[in-house]
Short mmCIF file of C-alpha atoms in Angstrom, two decimals:
data_model
loop_
_atom_site.label_atom_id
_atom_site.label_comp_id
_atom_site.label_asym_id
_atom_site.label_seq_id
_atom_site.Cartn_x
_atom_site.Cartn_y
_atom_site.Cartn_z
CA MET A 1 0.00 0.00 0.00
CA ILE A 2 1.27 3.47 -0.87
CA SER A 3 2.24 5.52 2.20
CA PHE A 4 -0.42 8.15 2.84
CA PHE A 5 2.15 10.72 3.98
CA ARG A 6 4.22 10.40 0.80
CA GLN A 7 1.47 11.47 -1.57
CA LYS A 8 2.99 14.87 -2.36
CA LEU A 9 1.01 15.31 -5.58
CA LEU A 10 -2.24 14.81 -3.67
CA TYR A 11 -1.32 17.57 -1.20
CA GLN A 12 -0.31 19.91 -4.02
CA VAL A 13 -3.60 19.48 -5.89
CA TYR A 14 -5.56 19.72 -2.63
CA ALA A 15 -3.71 22.90 -1.60
CA ILE A 16 -4.29 24.55 -4.99
CA ILE A 17 -8.03 23.86 -4.92
CA ILE A 18 -8.35 24.93 -1.25
CA ILE A 19 -6.53 28.22 -1.93
CA LEU A 20 -8.73 28.99 -4.95
CA MET A 21 -11.87 28.11 -2.97
CA SER A 22 -10.76 30.28 -0.02
CA LEU A 23 -10.07 33.28 -2.25
CA ILE A 24 -13.46 32.94 -3.93
CA MET A 25 -15.22 32.66 -0.56
CA LEU A 26 -13.36 35.72 0.77
CA LEU A 27 -14.39 37.69 -2.30
CA ILE A 28 -18.03 36.62 -1.93
CA GLY A 29 -17.97 37.52 1.78
CA TYR A 30 -16.48 40.92 1.05
CA LEU A 31 -19.15 41.66 -1.59
CA VAL A 32 -21.95 40.51 0.73
CA LEU A 33 -20.67 42.74 3.57
CA GLN A 34 -20.42 45.71 1.21
CA GLU A 35 -23.97 45.13 -0.01
CA GLN A 36 -25.31 44.82 3.55
CA GLU A 37 -23.48 47.97 4.64
CA GLN A 38 -25.02 49.89 1.75
CA THR A 39 -28.45 48.51 2.69
CA ILE A 40 -28.06 49.65 6.32
CA LEU A 41 -26.87 53.11 5.20
CA SER A 42 -29.85 53.32 2.84
CA VAL A 43 -32.20 52.55 5.73
CA MET A 44 -30.48 55.21 7.85
CA GLN A 45 -30.80 57.73 5.01
CA THR A 46 -34.54 56.99 4.75
CA GLN A 47 -34.92 57.47 8.51
CA ALA A 48 -33.01 60.77 8.41
CA GLN A 49 -34.99 62.03 5.42
CA THR A 50 -38.30 61.16 7.08
CA LEU A 51 -37.31 62.93 10.31
CA ALA A 52 -36.10 66.05 8.44
CA LYS A 53 -39.35 66.30 6.49
CA SER A 54 -41.30 65.84 9.74
CA ILE A 55 -39.38 68.68 11.40
CA GLU A 56 -39.89 70.85 8.31
CA LEU A 57 -43.64 70.15 8.29
CA VAL A 58 -44.25 70.63 12.03
CA SER A 59 -41.91 73.60 12.51
CA ALA A 60 -42.53 75.47 9.26
CA ASP A 61 -44.54 78.30 10.86
CA ALA A 62 -42.12 78.59 13.79
CA MET A 63 -39.20 78.89 11.40
CA VAL A 64 -40.90 81.62 9.35
CA THR A 65 -41.89 83.58 12.49
CA ASP A 66 -38.55 82.81 14.18
CA ASP A 67 -40.34 81.20 17.15
CA GLN A 68 -37.25 79.64 18.72
CA SER A 69 -39.02 78.47 21.88
CA PHE A 70 -41.30 76.22 19.84
CA LEU A 71 -38.37 74.93 17.81
CA VAL A 72 -36.37 74.14 20.98
CA GLU A 73 -39.33 72.43 22.63
CA HIS A 74 -40.13 70.35 19.55
CA ASN A 75 -36.51 69.33 18.93
CA LEU A 76 -35.92 68.38 22.59
CA ASN A 77 -39.05 66.23 22.42
CA VAL A 78 -37.75 64.52 19.25
CA LEU A 79 -34.35 63.87 20.88
CA ALA A 80 -36.00 62.47 24.01
CA HIS A 81 -37.84 59.84 21.96
CA SER A 82 -34.85 59.03 19.69
CA PRO A 83 -31.65 58.31 21.68
CA SER A 84 -29.76 57.47 18.47
CA ILE A 85 -29.98 61.15 17.35
CA ARG A 86 -26.97 63.07 18.68
CA PHE A 87 -28.08 66.59 17.67
CA ILE A 88 -30.47 68.69 15.52
CA ILE A 89 -29.31 71.97 14.00
CA ILE A 90 -31.64 74.46 12.29
CA SER A 91 -29.56 76.93 10.29
CA LYS A 92 -31.36 79.93 8.72
CA ASN A 93 -29.78 82.09 6.04
CA GLY A 94 -27.81 84.96 7.59
CA GLN A 95 -28.81 84.13 11.21
CA ASP A 96 -27.44 82.18 14.15
CA ALA A 97 -27.94 78.43 14.00
CA LEU A 98 -30.04 76.68 16.67
CA LEU A 99 -28.22 73.60 18.09
CA THR A 100 -30.33 71.14 20.12
CA ARG A 101 -28.72 68.17 21.90
CA GLN A 102 -30.00 65.72 24.52
CA GLY A 103 -31.32 67.98 27.32
CA GLU A 104 -29.66 71.21 26.08
CA TRP A 105 -29.78 73.85 23.35
CA ARG A 106 -27.83 76.93 22.30
CA LEU A 107 -27.36 79.42 19.46
CA ILE A 108 -24.24 79.13 17.32
CA GLN A 109 -22.95 82.09 15.36
CA LYS A 110 -20.83 80.01 12.98
CA LEU A 111 -21.04 76.35 12.05
CA PRO A 112 -17.85 74.26 11.66
CA ALA A 113 -16.34 74.26 8.17
CA SER A 114 -17.02 70.53 7.75
CA ILE A 115 -20.77 71.26 8.16
CA GLN A 116 -20.93 74.54 6.21
CA LYS A 117 -19.57 72.94 3.02
CA LEU A 118 -22.55 70.53 3.03
CA GLU A 119 -25.13 73.35 2.89
CA GLY A 120 -26.24 73.22 -0.71
CA ALA A 121 -29.35 73.00 -2.85
CA THR A 122 -29.70 69.21 -2.41
CA GLU A 123 -29.63 66.68 0.40
CA GLN A 124 -26.15 65.63 1.61
CA GLU A 125 -25.00 62.69 3.73
CA VAL A 126 -21.57 61.87 5.11
CA ILE A 127 -19.85 60.07 7.99
CA LEU A 128 -17.63 62.37 10.09
CA ASN A 129 -16.55 63.14 13.66
CA ASP A 130 -19.17 64.74 15.94
CA PRO A 131 -17.96 68.39 16.20
CA TYR A 132 -19.93 68.94 19.44
CA ALA A 133 -19.04 65.75 21.33
CA LYS A 134 -16.61 65.83 24.27
CA LYS A 135 -14.68 62.82 22.91
CA PRO A 136 -14.18 61.83 19.24
CA GLU A 137 -17.13 59.88 17.89
CA LYS A 138 -18.05 58.96 14.32
CA ILE A 139 -21.63 59.91 13.39
CA TYR A 140 -23.89 59.70 10.35
CA TYR A 141 -24.46 63.32 9.26
CA TYR A 142 -27.47 64.37 7.12
CA THR A 143 -28.22 67.86 5.73
CA TYR A 144 -31.71 68.75 4.39
CA PRO A 145 -32.42 72.11 2.64
CA LEU A 146 -35.45 74.16 3.82
CA ASN A 147 -37.54 75.61 1.01
CA PHE A 148 -40.87 77.42 1.51
CA ASP A 149 -42.77 78.62 -1.55
CA GLY A 150 -39.67 78.18 -3.71
CA ILE A 151 -37.53 80.32 -1.36
CA SER A 152 -34.48 78.85 0.36
CA TRP A 153 -34.80 79.53 4.14
CA GLY A 154 -31.92 77.44 5.43
CA TRP A 155 -31.04 73.86 6.36
CA ILE A 156 -31.79 71.13 8.87
CA HIS A 157 -28.69 69.24 10.11
CA LEU A 158 -29.14 65.84 11.78
CA GLY A 159 -26.43 63.75 13.50
CA PHE A 160 -27.09 60.02 14.12
CA SER A 161 -25.07 57.61 16.26
CA LEU A 162 -23.39 54.77 14.33
CA GLU A 163 -23.76 52.29 17.21
CA SER A 164 -26.80 50.64 15.61
CA LEU A 165 -24.96 50.50 12.27
CA ASP A 166 -21.92 48.91 13.92
CA ASP A 167 -24.09 46.42 15.84
CA ALA A 168 -25.94 45.38 12.69
CA TYR A 169 -22.72 45.17 10.70
CA ASN A 170 -21.03 43.03 13.40
CA ALA A 171 -24.05 40.71 13.56
CA ILE A 172 -24.00 40.22 9.79
CA TYR A 173 -20.23 39.70 9.88
CA SER A 174 -20.55 37.04 12.59
CA GLU A 175 -23.31 35.22 10.69
CA ILE A 176 -21.34 35.24 7.45
CA MET A 177 -18.18 34.02 9.18
CA MET A 178 -20.09 31.17 10.81
CA ILE A 179 -21.72 30.17 7.52
CA PHE A 180 -18.42 30.39 5.66
CA PHE A 181 -16.65 28.37 8.36
CA ILE A 182 -19.20 25.56 8.10
CA VAL A 183 -19.14 25.64 4.28
CA PHE A 184 -15.33 25.71 4.31
CA ILE A 185 -15.13 22.61 6.56
CA ILE A 186 -17.63 20.70 4.40
CA LEU A 187 -15.98 21.72 1.12
CA SER A 188 -12.49 20.98 2.50
CA ILE A 189 -13.50 17.40 3.26
CA ALA A 190 -15.25 17.01 -0.10
CA ILE A 191 -12.30 18.52 -1.99
CA PHE A 192 -9.84 16.25 -0.17
CA PHE A 193 -11.69 13.13 -1.29
CA LEU A 194 -12.15 14.57 -4.79
CA SER A 195 -8.41 15.36 -5.02
CA ARG A 196 -7.61 11.89 -3.79
CA TYR A 197 -9.94 10.39 -6.38
CA ILE A 198 -8.18 12.36 -9.15
CA VAL A 199 -4.57 11.93 -8.00
CA GLN A 200 -4.62 8.40 -6.55
CA PRO A 201 -4.30 6.61 -9.97
CA ILE A 202 -1.27 8.75 -10.88
CA ILE A 203 0.39 7.91 -7.54
CA ALA A 204 -0.38 4.23 -8.18
CA LEU A 205 1.25 4.51 -11.62
CA SER A 206 4.36 6.05 -10.05
CA HIS A 207 4.55 3.26 -7.48
CA ALA A 208 4.07 0.63 -10.21
CA SER A 209 6.87 2.17 -12.32
CA LYS A 210 9.24 1.91 -9.33
CA LYS A 211 8.37 -1.78 -8.97
CA MET A 212 9.07 -2.26 -12.68
CA ALA A 213 12.44 -0.54 -12.27
CA GLN A 214 13.26 -3.05 -9.51
CA GLY A 215 12.37 -5.97 -11.79
CA ASP A 216 8.94 -6.80 -10.34
CA MET A 217 6.53 -7.29 -13.24
CA GLN A 218 3.63 -8.58 -11.09
CA ILE A 219 1.68 -5.32 -11.14
CA THR A 220 -2.04 -5.00 -10.41
CA LEU A 221 -3.72 -1.62 -11.00
CA ASP A 222 -7.35 -0.57 -10.64
CA SER A 223 -8.57 -0.03 -14.23
CA THR A 224 -12.31 0.27 -13.61
CA ARG A 225 -12.40 4.03 -14.24
CA GLN A 226 -13.92 4.93 -17.61
CA ASP A 227 -11.92 8.09 -18.28
CA GLU A 228 -8.50 9.03 -19.70
CA ILE A 229 -6.67 8.07 -16.48
CA GLY A 230 -8.42 4.70 -16.46
CA GLU A 231 -7.40 4.09 -20.06
CA LEU A 232 -3.82 5.15 -19.27
CA THR A 233 -3.82 2.69 -16.34
CA ARG A 234 -5.03 -0.11 -18.59
CA ASN A 235 -2.38 0.72 -21.19
CA PHE A 236 0.29 0.73 -18.47
CA SER A 237 -0.88 -2.65 -17.18
CA ALA A 238 -0.88 -4.01 -20.72
CA MET A 239 2.67 -2.74 -21.22
CA ALA A 240 3.78 -4.35 -17.94
CA GLU A 241 2.17 -7.63 -18.96
CA SER A 242 3.84 -7.43 -22.37
CA LEU A 243 7.24 -6.84 -20.76
CA SER A 244 6.63 -9.71 -18.33
CA GLN A 245 5.67 -12.00 -21.20
CA SER A 246 8.76 -10.95 -23.14
CA GLN A 247 10.91 -11.63 -20.10
CA ARG A 248 9.41 -15.11 -19.68
CA GLU A 249 9.91 -15.87 -23.36
CA LEU A 250 13.48 -14.62 -23.19
CA LYS A 251 14.20 -16.78 -20.13
CA ASN A 252 12.68 -19.76 -21.92
CA SER A 253 14.81 -19.00 -24.96
CA ASN A 254 17.85 -18.81 -22.71
CA PHE A 255 16.99 -22.16 -21.22
CA ILE A 256 16.57 -23.74 -24.68
CA LEU A 257 19.76 -22.09 -25.84
CA GLU A 258 21.64 -23.41 -22.83
CA GLN A 259 20.39 -26.91 -23.58
CA LYS A 260 21.53 -26.67 -27.18
CA VAL A 261 24.87 -25.28 -26.12
CA GLU A 262 25.31 -28.10 -23.63
CA GLU A 263 24.47 -30.68 -26.30
CA ARG A 264 26.83 -29.03 -28.72
CA THR A 265 29.48 -28.83 -26.02
CA ARG A 266 29.25 -32.55 -25.33
CA GLU A 267 29.67 -33.24 -29.05
CA LEU A 268 32.63 -30.91 -29.28
CA GLU A 269 34.31 -32.37 -26.19
CA GLU A 270 35.07 -35.46 -28.17
CA ILE A 271 36.61 -33.41 -30.96
CA ASN A 272 38.64 -30.89 -29.05
CA HIS A 273 38.77 -30.45 -25.28
CA THR A 274 40.24 -26.95 -25.77
CA LEU A 275 36.87 -25.62 -26.97
CA ASP A 276 35.35 -26.12 -23.51
CA GLU A 277 36.71 -22.83 -22.13
CA ARG A 278 35.68 -20.87 -25.25
CA VAL A 279 32.13 -22.19 -25.09
CA ARG A 280 31.74 -21.22 -21.42
CA ILE A 281 33.03 -17.71 -22.17
CA GLU A 282 30.63 -17.34 -25.10
CA ILE A 283 27.64 -18.47 -23.03
CA ALA A 284 28.49 -16.00 -20.25
CA HIS A 285 28.88 -13.19 -22.81
CA ARG A 286 25.51 -14.00 -24.38
CA ARG A 287 23.79 -14.05 -21.02
CA GLU A 288 25.28 -10.64 -20.18
CA GLN A 289 24.14 -9.18 -23.51
CA GLU A 290 20.65 -10.60 -23.07
CA GLN A 291 20.33 -9.06 -19.59
CA ILE A 292 21.53 -5.69 -20.92
CA LEU A 293 18.91 -5.84 -23.70
CA ILE A 294 16.18 -6.68 -21.17
CA GLN A 295 17.15 -3.74 -18.95
CA GLN A 296 17.41 -1.32 -21.89
CA SER A 297 14.03 -2.35 -23.27
CA ARG A 298 12.35 -2.06 -19.88
CA PHE A 299 13.91 1.28 -18.90
CA ALA A 300 13.37 2.79 -22.37
CA ALA A 301 9.64 1.98 -22.35
CA MET A 302 9.17 3.17 -18.79
CA GLY A 303 11.37 6.25 -19.16
CA GLU A 304 9.73 7.38 -22.39
CA MET A 305 6.24 7.16 -20.93
CA ILE A 306 6.96 8.84 -17.59
CA GLY A 307 9.38 11.37 -19.13
CA ASN A 308 6.83 12.53 -21.71
CA ILE A 309 4.04 12.83 -19.18
CA ALA A 310 6.29 14.80 -16.82
CA HIS A 311 7.54 17.06 -19.62
CA GLN A 312 4.09 17.86 -20.99
CA TRP A 313 2.59 18.54 -17.54
CA ARG A 314 5.42 20.68 -16.16
CA GLN A 315 4.48 23.82 -18.12
CA PRO A 316 0.72 23.83 -17.30
CA LEU A 317 1.50 23.17 -13.62
CA ASN A 318 3.95 26.11 -13.61
CA ALA A 319 1.31 28.28 -15.28
CA LEU A 320 -1.26 27.24 -12.61
CA SER A 321 1.25 28.17 -9.91
CA LEU A 322 1.73 31.60 -11.53
CA LEU A 323 -2.05 32.09 -11.68
CA LEU A 324 -2.21 31.55 -7.92
CA GLN A 325 0.58 34.06 -7.38
CA ASN A 326 -1.29 36.57 -9.60
CA ILE A 327 -4.43 36.09 -7.47
CA GLU A 328 -2.43 36.83 -4.31
CA ASN A 329 -0.81 39.90 -5.90
CA ALA A 330 -4.18 41.13 -7.16
CA TYR A 331 -5.67 40.71 -3.71
CA ASP A 332 -2.76 42.58 -2.07
CA THR A 333 -3.02 45.46 -4.58
CA GLY A 334 -6.84 45.67 -4.55
CA ARG A 335 -7.25 44.53 -8.16
CA LEU A 336 -9.16 41.39 -7.23
CA ASP A 337 -12.63 41.72 -8.73
CA GLN A 338 -15.15 39.46 -10.48
CA ALA A 339 -13.64 40.11 -13.91
CA PHE A 340 -10.19 39.14 -12.64
CA ILE A 341 -11.58 35.96 -11.04
CA ASN A 342 -13.37 35.09 -14.32
CA ARG A 343 -10.12 35.47 -16.26
CA VAL A 344 -8.23 33.32 -13.77
CA ILE A 345 -10.93 30.61 -13.86
CA GLU A 346 -10.92 30.69 -17.67
CA LYS A 347 -7.13 30.29 -17.81
CA GLY A 348 -7.12 27.62 -15.10
CA THR A 349 -9.86 25.63 -16.91
CA MET A 350 -7.94 25.87 -20.16
CA LEU A 351 -4.74 24.63 -18.47
CA THR A 352 -6.43 21.66 -16.79
CA THR A 353 -8.15 20.78 -20.10
CA ALA A 354 -4.75 20.91 -21.80
CA MET A 355 -3.34 18.59 -19.11
CA SER A 356 -6.19 16.13 -19.74
CA THR A 357 -5.70 16.18 -23.50
CA THR A 358 -1.97 15.56 -22.95
CA ILE A 359 -2.86 12.05 -21.80
CA ASP A 360 -4.82 11.46 -25.02
CA ASP A 361 -1.98 12.89 -27.10
CA PHE A 362 0.55 10.69 -25.31
CA ARG A 363 -1.60 7.58 -25.71
CA ASN A 364 -2.17 8.21 -29.42
CA PHE A 365 1.27 9.68 -30.17
CA PHE A 366 2.68 6.71 -32.11
CA LYS A 367 -0.60 5.52 -33.62
CA PRO A 368 -0.56 6.13 -37.42
CA ASN A 369 -4.34 5.89 -37.86
CA ARG A 370 -5.33 9.22 -36.25
CA SER A 371 -7.47 11.42 -38.46
CA LYS A 372 -6.26 14.82 -39.56
CA GLU A 373 -8.37 17.98 -39.34
CA LEU A 374 -8.31 21.48 -40.81
CA PHE A 375 -7.35 23.94 -38.08
CA ASP A 376 -6.61 27.67 -37.80
CA VAL A 377 -2.93 28.32 -37.07
CA SER A 378 -3.64 31.73 -35.54
CA ALA A 379 -6.17 30.24 -33.11
CA GLN A 380 -3.74 27.57 -31.94
CA LEU A 381 -0.97 30.15 -31.55
CA ASN A 382 -3.20 32.49 -29.54
CA THR A 383 -4.20 29.59 -27.27
CA VAL A 384 -0.56 28.75 -26.58
CA LEU A 385 0.30 32.42 -25.91
CA LEU A 386 -2.64 32.63 -23.51
CA MET A 387 -1.32 29.57 -21.63
CA MET A 388 2.10 31.22 -21.31
CA SER A 389 0.91 34.79 -20.73
CA ALA A 390 1.34 34.61 -16.96
CA SER A 391 4.89 33.29 -17.30
CA PHE A 392 5.75 35.93 -19.91
CA ASN A 393 4.35 38.75 -17.79
CA ASP A 394 6.22 37.64 -14.68
CA ASN A 395 9.50 37.56 -16.62
CA ARG A 396 8.85 40.87 -18.49
CA ILE A 397 8.83 39.19 -21.90
CA GLU A 398 7.17 41.03 -24.79
CA THR A 399 5.65 39.30 -27.82
CA GLU A 400 5.17 40.71 -31.33
CA LEU A 401 2.77 38.95 -33.71
CA ASP A 402 2.89 39.30 -37.49
CA LEU A 403 0.45 36.76 -38.95
CA GLU A 404 -0.99 36.71 -42.44
CA PRO A 405 -4.78 36.17 -42.50
CA ASN A 406 -6.43 32.79 -43.12
CA LEU A 407 -3.46 30.57 -42.23
CA LYS A 408 -4.97 27.08 -42.11
CA VAL A 409 -3.37 23.64 -42.18
CA THR A 410 -4.69 20.09 -42.33
CA GLY A 411 -3.01 18.11 -39.57
CA PHE A 412 -3.03 17.52 -35.83
CA ALA A 413 -3.91 20.73 -33.96
CA ASN A 414 -2.98 19.52 -30.46
CA GLU A 415 0.42 18.23 -31.55
CA PHE A 416 1.10 21.49 -33.41
CA SER A 417 0.27 23.39 -30.20
CA GLN A 418 2.76 21.22 -28.30
CA VAL A 419 5.48 22.16 -30.81
CA LEU A 420 4.75 25.89 -30.36
CA LEU A 421 4.67 25.45 -26.58
CA ASN A 422 8.08 23.73 -26.52
CA ILE A 423 9.75 26.36 -28.75
CA LEU A 424 8.24 29.33 -26.87
CA ASN A 425 9.20 27.85 -23.51
CA ASN A 426 12.83 27.36 -24.68
CA ALA A 427 12.89 30.98 -25.90
CA LYS A 428 11.51 32.18 -22.54
CA GLU A 429 14.17 30.29 -20.56
CA ALA A 430 16.94 31.57 -22.83
CA LEU A 431 15.74 35.19 -22.34
CA VAL A 432 15.55 34.82 -18.56
CA GLU A 433 19.06 33.34 -18.45
CA MET A 434 20.53 36.19 -20.55
CA GLN A 435 19.16 38.90 -18.14
CA LYS A 436 18.47 41.37 -20.97
CA ASP A 437 16.79 44.72 -20.31
CA ARG A 438 14.30 44.12 -23.12
CA ARG A 439 13.14 40.56 -23.63
CA LEU A 440 11.36 40.09 -26.94
CA ILE A 441 9.85 37.17 -28.87
CA ARG A 442 8.73 37.78 -32.47
CA ILE A 443 6.31 35.43 -34.23
CA HIS A 444 5.90 35.69 -38.00
CA GLY A 445 3.37 33.51 -39.83
CA TYR A 446 3.11 33.44 -43.61
CA GLN A 447 2.29 31.28 -46.62
CA GLN A 448 5.13 30.11 -48.85
CA GLY A 449 3.91 28.29 -51.94
CA ASN A 450 1.77 25.35 -50.78
CA HIS A 451 3.31 25.48 -47.30
CA MET A 452 2.44 27.43 -44.15
CA CYS A 453 5.45 28.65 -42.18
CA VAL A 454 5.77 30.06 -38.64
CA GLU A 455 9.04 31.67 -37.51
CA ILE A 456 9.67 32.21 -33.78
CA SER A 457 12.63 34.51 -33.01
CA ASP A 458 14.11 35.81 -29.75
CA ASN A 459 16.85 38.28 -28.82
CA ALA A 460 18.63 36.00 -26.32
CA GLY A 461 21.92 35.90 -28.25
CA GLY A 462 21.45 32.67 -30.19
CA ILE A 463 22.62 29.06 -29.80
CA SER A 464 26.27 28.07 -29.62
CA GLU A 465 27.55 26.86 -33.00
CA LYS A 466 29.10 23.89 -31.20
CA VAL A 467 25.72 22.45 -30.24
CA ILE A 468 23.22 23.91 -32.72
CA ASP A 469 23.35 20.73 -34.84
CA LYS A 470 22.56 18.55 -31.80
CA ILE A 471 19.59 20.33 -30.20
CA PHE A 472 17.05 18.05 -31.93
CA ASP A 473 18.82 14.89 -30.73
CA PRO A 474 16.92 12.86 -28.09
CA TYR A 475 18.00 13.49 -24.48
CA PHE A 476 20.40 16.27 -25.52
CA THR A 477 20.08 19.39 -23.38
CA THR A 478 22.20 22.45 -22.61
CA LYS A 479 20.41 23.08 -19.29
CA ASP A 480 21.74 22.23 -15.84
CA GLU A 481 21.13 18.77 -14.48
CA GLY A 482 17.54 18.33 -13.35
CA LYS A 483 16.25 21.34 -15.36
CA GLY A 484 15.80 19.65 -18.76
CA THR A 485 15.18 16.19 -20.20
CA GLY A 486 16.27 16.82 -23.80
CA ILE A 487 12.94 15.41 -25.04
CA GLY A 488 10.97 18.57 -25.95
CA LEU A 489 12.68 19.59 -29.21
CA TYR A 490 13.16 15.94 -30.20
CA MET A 491 9.40 15.35 -29.82
CA SER A 492 8.68 18.58 -31.71
CA LYS A 493 10.78 17.41 -34.65
CA VAL A 494 9.05 14.01 -34.67
CA ILE A 495 5.62 15.70 -34.63
CA VAL A 496 6.44 18.14 -37.43
CA GLU A 497 8.47 15.88 -39.74
CA THR A 498 7.09 12.37 -39.06
CA ASN A 499 3.46 12.97 -38.09
CA MET A 500 2.70 16.12 -40.15
CA HIS A 501 5.32 15.71 -42.95
CA GLY A 502 6.70 19.20 -42.52
CA LYS A 503 10.08 20.68 -41.65
CA LEU A 504 11.44 22.01 -38.32
CA SER A 505 14.75 23.89 -38.41
CA VAL A 506 16.75 26.45 -36.42
CA ARG A 507 19.25 29.16 -37.28
CA ASN A 508 21.07 31.98 -35.55
CA ASP A 509 20.16 35.54 -36.57
CA GLN A 510 21.65 38.88 -35.58
CA ASN A 511 19.98 39.06 -32.15
CA GLY A 512 19.21 35.46 -31.29
CA ALA A 513 17.81 32.13 -32.49
CA THR A 514 14.99 31.59 -35.00
CA PHE A 515 12.96 28.36 -35.14
CA MET A 516 11.02 27.80 -38.36
CA VAL A 517 8.10 25.37 -38.70
CA CYS A 518 6.85 24.70 -42.24
CA LEU A 519 3.82 22.45 -42.88
CA PRO A 520 2.12 21.41 -46.14
CA GLN A 521 -1.40 22.79 -46.47
CA SER A 522 -2.85 19.84 -48.42
CA ASN A 523 -4.11 16.45 -47.21
CA GLU A 524 -1.30 14.68 -49.03
CA GLN A 525 1.89 13.67 -47.30
CA GLY A 526 4.10 16.30 -48.77
CA THR A 527 7.88 16.27 -48.87
CA LYS A 528 10.04 16.31 -45.81
#
């Protein structure tokens, strides 16, 4: 049984999904709180407007006749029945303002500047410090203009305590946090089992490959799943069974060969006893060669499968990691909105879809009976650039596109995208390594006769003339150990020249390297 604590891929997938879910939940919570706060403020505005109109209606005659005793008595009565109101100010044009607070009133010759600037032709509302409180206190401030018979008489100023607003806001916040906590716990458990369901077959494949490397061909894998991973598992089991059968046949052949050699040896002993030593040496040499062939065949099959899967998944996984970093940066800088989330989800969905199709491409890679299709080169190129956009942006890499219209080719669209992805990724890594101030990749697509050509150029200084003729060789790489497998460009050449009957070449230009892909536009094979 695979150790539960060694399932690193499971934890990585689980962590990625949990982080995305948490960010989405935080965004939803933030939007809900903002909406509730606006609702509470709207209710407070309605309350303030109703009270101001009531004061205007009841005190209209007293304001016109300047009956301050009535105004004071009415306002003190209003304050006594509404503890949340901090003060009422009636300010008439060119006269002292009447300030009424809980249990007191006085005339004010000049209102504070923060209040005066709100006296206009329309209603105003704002949250500011209470200018008449003994200690700083935030209040909801509302100004209502007084108009009688079309003449502006002054303004009514109302100050409301924000305690009720804070209490309501805190209650909503607590409820949302409790709901989100429960939802988070439930989704975390569900996501863990979902991640395990997705990743467990891949971990089982890794464990099975290690057993094969140790010589154990008795491998049993669960192949009941009816998806791409299930089919990959069945193909892997079939390959293991085929290698096991080949090993048994080879051992049987060795046994038969040994019998024949022994019979021949006994015959030759009568002719020349000196041949005995030569025969034993030859048998030992043959056994050694047979074991070497067995090991090479086994490791080549296993290494090609696992190496290709790892190579094709490394770039989408890196792009997913960059998407997560972009979400964090957007959150820190306040750029995280619904449009940003939609773009991230769209890119993430595209990357995971590309990872799924990689399994199909790998499974069908060497099958000659795949059907070709007419595809748009510009669309495939734009898809690849979208997949790499996060990586390009993080490394300050610019791209320039110069594509002729209506560039279409009959072939394998997914494999063509893999070629573009490999070349662009190599150009990106070369630019990052060169540490140039301006990092540029130019892409030029054009039609040449009955061929469609795409040239991808960079300004990273080019490829050394000592190795430029070897870069398409399998397992050849100029990168440090552990950073490259040497398979990408080799696979690209096989796709272009063997599967699509085109031509893939490279040359050094003035500023860097230029890769050129030329494909025939007809359904016929074309010339390599």
